[in-house]
Coordinates of C-alpha atoms in Angstrom, one line a residue:
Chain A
X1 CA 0.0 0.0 0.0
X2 CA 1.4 3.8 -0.6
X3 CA -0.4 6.7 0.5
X4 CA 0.5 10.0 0.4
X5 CA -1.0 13.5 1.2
X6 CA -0.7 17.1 2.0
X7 CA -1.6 20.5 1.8
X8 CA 0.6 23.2 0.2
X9 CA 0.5 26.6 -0.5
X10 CA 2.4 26.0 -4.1
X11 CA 0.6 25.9 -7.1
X12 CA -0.1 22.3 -7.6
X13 CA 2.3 20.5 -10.7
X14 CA 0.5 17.2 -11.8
X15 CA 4.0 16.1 -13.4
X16 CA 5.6 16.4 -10.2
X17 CA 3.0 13.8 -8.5
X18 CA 2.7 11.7 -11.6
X19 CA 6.2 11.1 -11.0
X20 CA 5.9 10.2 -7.9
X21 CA 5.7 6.1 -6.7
X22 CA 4.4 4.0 -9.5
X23 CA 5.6 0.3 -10.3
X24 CA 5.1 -1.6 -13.6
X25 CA 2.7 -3.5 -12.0
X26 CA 0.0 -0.4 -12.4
X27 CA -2.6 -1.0 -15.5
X28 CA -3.9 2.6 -14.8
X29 CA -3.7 5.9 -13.8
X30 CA -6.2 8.0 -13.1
X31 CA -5.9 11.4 -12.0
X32 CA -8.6 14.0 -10.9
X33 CA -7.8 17.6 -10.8
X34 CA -10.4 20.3 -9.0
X35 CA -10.3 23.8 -10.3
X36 CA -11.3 27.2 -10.0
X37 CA -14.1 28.2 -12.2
X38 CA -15.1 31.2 -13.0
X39 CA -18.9 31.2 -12.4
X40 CA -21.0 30.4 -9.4
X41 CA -24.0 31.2 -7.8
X42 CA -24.4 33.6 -10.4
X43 CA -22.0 35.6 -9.9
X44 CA -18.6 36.2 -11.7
X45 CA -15.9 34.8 -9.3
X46 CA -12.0 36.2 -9.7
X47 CA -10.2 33.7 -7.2
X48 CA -10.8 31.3 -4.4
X49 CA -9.5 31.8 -0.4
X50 CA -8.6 28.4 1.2
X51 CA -8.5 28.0 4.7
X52 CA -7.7 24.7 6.6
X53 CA -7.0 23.6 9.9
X54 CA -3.7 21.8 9.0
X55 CA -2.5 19.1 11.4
X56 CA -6.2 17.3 11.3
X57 CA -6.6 18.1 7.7
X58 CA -3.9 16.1 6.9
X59 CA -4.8 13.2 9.1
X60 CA -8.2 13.2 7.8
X61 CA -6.8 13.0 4.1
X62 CA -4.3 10.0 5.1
X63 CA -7.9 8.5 6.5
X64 CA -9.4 8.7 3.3
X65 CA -6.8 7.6 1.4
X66 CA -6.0 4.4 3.6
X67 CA -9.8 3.2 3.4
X68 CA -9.5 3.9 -0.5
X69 CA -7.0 0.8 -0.1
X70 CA -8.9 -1.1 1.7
X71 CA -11.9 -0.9 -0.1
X72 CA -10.7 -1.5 -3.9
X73 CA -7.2 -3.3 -3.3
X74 CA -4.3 -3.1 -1.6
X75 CA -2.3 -3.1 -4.4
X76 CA -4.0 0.7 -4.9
X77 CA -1.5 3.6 -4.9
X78 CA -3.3 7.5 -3.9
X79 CA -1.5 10.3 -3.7
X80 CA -3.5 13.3 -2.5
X81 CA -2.4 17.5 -3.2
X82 CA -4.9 20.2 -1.7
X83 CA -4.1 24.1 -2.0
X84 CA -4.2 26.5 0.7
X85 CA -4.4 30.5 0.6
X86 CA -5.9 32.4 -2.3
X87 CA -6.1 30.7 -6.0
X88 CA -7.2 32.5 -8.9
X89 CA -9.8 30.8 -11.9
X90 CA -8.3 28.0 -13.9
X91 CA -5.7 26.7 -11.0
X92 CA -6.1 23.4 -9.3
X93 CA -7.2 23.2 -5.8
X94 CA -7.1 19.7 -5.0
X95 CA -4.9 16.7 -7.6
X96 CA -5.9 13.1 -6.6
X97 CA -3.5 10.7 -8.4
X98 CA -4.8 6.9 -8.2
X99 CA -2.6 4.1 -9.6
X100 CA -3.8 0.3 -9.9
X101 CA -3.7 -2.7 -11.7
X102 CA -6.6 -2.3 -13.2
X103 CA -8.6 0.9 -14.2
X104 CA -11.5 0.0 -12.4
X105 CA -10.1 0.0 -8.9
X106 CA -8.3 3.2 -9.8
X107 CA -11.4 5.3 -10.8
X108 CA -13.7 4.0 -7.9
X109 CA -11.0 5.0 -5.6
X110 CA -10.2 8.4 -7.3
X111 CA -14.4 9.0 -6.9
X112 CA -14.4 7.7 -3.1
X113 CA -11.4 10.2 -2.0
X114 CA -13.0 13.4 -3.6
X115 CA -16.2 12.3 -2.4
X116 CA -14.8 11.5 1.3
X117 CA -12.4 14.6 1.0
X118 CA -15.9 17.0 0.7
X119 CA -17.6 15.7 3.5
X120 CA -15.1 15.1 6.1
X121 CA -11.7 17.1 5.8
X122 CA -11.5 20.3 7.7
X123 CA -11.2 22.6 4.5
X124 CA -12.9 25.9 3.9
X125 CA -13.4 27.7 0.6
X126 CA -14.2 31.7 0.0
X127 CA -15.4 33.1 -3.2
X128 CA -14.3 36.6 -4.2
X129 CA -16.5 38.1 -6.6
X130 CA -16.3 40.9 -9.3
X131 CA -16.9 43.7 -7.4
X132 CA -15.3 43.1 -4.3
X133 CA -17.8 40.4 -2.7
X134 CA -16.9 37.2 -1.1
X135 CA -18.9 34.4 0.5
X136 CA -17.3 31.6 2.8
X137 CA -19.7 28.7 1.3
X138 CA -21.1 26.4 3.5
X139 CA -20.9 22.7 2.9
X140 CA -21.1 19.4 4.9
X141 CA -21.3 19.5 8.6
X142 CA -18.6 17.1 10.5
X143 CA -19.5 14.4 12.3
X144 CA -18.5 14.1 15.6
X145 CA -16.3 11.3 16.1
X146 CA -16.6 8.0 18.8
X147 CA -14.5 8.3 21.6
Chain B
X1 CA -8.5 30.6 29.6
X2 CA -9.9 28.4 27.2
X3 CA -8.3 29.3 23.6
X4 CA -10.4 28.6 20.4
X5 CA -9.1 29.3 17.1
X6 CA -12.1 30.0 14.5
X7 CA -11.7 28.7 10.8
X8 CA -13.7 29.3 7.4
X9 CA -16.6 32.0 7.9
X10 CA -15.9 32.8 11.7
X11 CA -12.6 34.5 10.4
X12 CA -14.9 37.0 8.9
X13 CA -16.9 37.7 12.5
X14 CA -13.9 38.3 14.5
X15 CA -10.2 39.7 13.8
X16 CA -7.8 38.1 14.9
X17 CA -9.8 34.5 14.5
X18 CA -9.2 33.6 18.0
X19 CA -11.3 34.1 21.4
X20 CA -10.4 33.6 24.8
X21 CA -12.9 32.3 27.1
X22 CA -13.1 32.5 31.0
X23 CA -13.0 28.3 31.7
X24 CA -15.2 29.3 35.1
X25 CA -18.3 27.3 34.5
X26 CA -17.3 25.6 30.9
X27 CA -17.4 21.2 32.0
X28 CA -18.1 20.2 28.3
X29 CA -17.3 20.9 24.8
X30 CA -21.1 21.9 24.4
X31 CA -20.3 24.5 27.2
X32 CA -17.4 25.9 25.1
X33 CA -19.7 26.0 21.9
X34 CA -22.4 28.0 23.8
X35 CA -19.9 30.4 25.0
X36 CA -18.4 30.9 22.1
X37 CA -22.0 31.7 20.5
X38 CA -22.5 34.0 23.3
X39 CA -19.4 35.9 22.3
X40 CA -19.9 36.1 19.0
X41 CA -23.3 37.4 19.1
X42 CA -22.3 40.6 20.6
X43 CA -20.7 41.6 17.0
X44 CA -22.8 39.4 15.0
X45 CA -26.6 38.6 14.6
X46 CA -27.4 36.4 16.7
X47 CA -29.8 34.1 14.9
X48 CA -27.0 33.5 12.4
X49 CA -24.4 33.0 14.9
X50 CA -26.7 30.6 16.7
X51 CA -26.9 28.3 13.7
X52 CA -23.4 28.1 12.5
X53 CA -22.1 27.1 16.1
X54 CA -24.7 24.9 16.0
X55 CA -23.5 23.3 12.9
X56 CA -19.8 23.6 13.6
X57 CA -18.0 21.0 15.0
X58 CA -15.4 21.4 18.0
X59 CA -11.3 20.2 17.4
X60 CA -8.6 19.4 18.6
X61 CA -5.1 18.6 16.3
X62 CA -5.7 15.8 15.6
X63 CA -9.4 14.8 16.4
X64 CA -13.1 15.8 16.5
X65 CA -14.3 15.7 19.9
X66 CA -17.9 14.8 21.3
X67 CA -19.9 17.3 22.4
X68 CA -20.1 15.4 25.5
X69 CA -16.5 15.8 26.8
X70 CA -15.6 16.5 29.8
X71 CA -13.1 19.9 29.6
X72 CA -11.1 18.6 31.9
X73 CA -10.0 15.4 29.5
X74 CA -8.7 18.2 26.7
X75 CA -6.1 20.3 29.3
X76 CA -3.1 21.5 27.3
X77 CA -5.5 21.5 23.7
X78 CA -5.9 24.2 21.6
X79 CA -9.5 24.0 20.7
X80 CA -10.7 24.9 16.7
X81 CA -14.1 25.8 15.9
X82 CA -15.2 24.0 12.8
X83 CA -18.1 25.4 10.3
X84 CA -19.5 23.0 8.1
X85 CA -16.7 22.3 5.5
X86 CA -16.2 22.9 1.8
X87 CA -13.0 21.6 0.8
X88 CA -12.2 20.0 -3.1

């Protein structure tokens, strides 16, 4: 099993993870980048603000990651890239690289860590609008862990 | 003192995004969440305050505590208040 993740204020470089880890053994490669768009809510946004609370963040991504593995293979690879601080339109925000034998595996697992990553990881995102606006958006509330 | 760190919208509500809370009378982490709605509310509106703490979610480093904690269990923590998230 090989998991990695992190957050990073750096633009995000998709060659630089794609040549990270690997094996001949890998069938496929699939990765899934998340970008700024230029459009929401209708209104015209000019950059994103991210804001996370870092240590858990990052233990909360490893989470993810590790029950990717152990729900389609442990032969699966994920490497995991989320941006911090202010983006603008067209730059990635998030880069999940999944590597397995076969493509299968490596798109259901790319799908569960996005999916997971949205609900649970302690990431915030704030739009800044034409104009001068912004708007923290609200998304999923966390559940509270067992003791 | 009780120190909580505020993340995504709070940082609007209050500059710098921390608050420091008297620990007199604070036993659980639903204590600290009602104080730190209380604070709040005396810069904010209320109502909205009321229902983001209510669905925010109370951290530690490395851990999302129960509501039902006892204080006491979390000494040396810095607590973060966590608004529903929005991440990808």
């Amino acid at each position: 099993m090989s998991v990695s993740v992190g957050l990073q204020r750096e633009p995000l470089k998709i060659e630089a993870l794609l040549a990270e880890g690997g094996n001949a053994g890998f069938g496929a490669e699939v990765v899934f980048a998340g970008v700024v768009r230029n459009f929401n809510h209708g209104k015209r946004v000019l950059s994103m603000s991210y804001d996370a609370l870092e240590p858990l963040a990052e233990t909360v991504l490893r989470e993810i990651s590790e029950e990717a593995v152990t729900r389609f293979g442990p032969a699966l690879e994920v490497i995991v890239r989320h941006r911090v601080g202010r983006l603008q339109v067209g730059e990635a925000s998030v880069v999940i690289v999944t590597r397995a034998p076969h493509r299968a595996e490596a798109y259901a697992a790319s799908r569960y860590v996005i999916d997971e990553l949205k609900h649970r990881v302690p990431i915030w995102k704030q739009e800044n609008y034409e104009g001068g606006q912004s708007q923290w958006l609200r998304g999923h509330a966390l559940c509270q862990s067992p003791s | 003192m009780v120190t909580v760190r505020l993340f995504g919208e709070f940082r609007a509500w209050q500059d710098p995004p921390v608050l420091e809370l008297p620990s007199e009378g604070l036993a659980t982490v639903a204590d600290v969440k009602a104080q730190v709605a209380t604070a709040l509310a005396r810069s904010q509106d209320p109502e909205r305050v009321r229902e983001l703490v209510a669905a925010s979610a109370l951290a530690g480093s490395s851990r999302i505590f129960l509501e039902t904690e006892n204080l006491a269990d979390l000494q040396g923590q810095v607590l973060a208040l966590l608004p529903p998230v929005s991440g990808g």
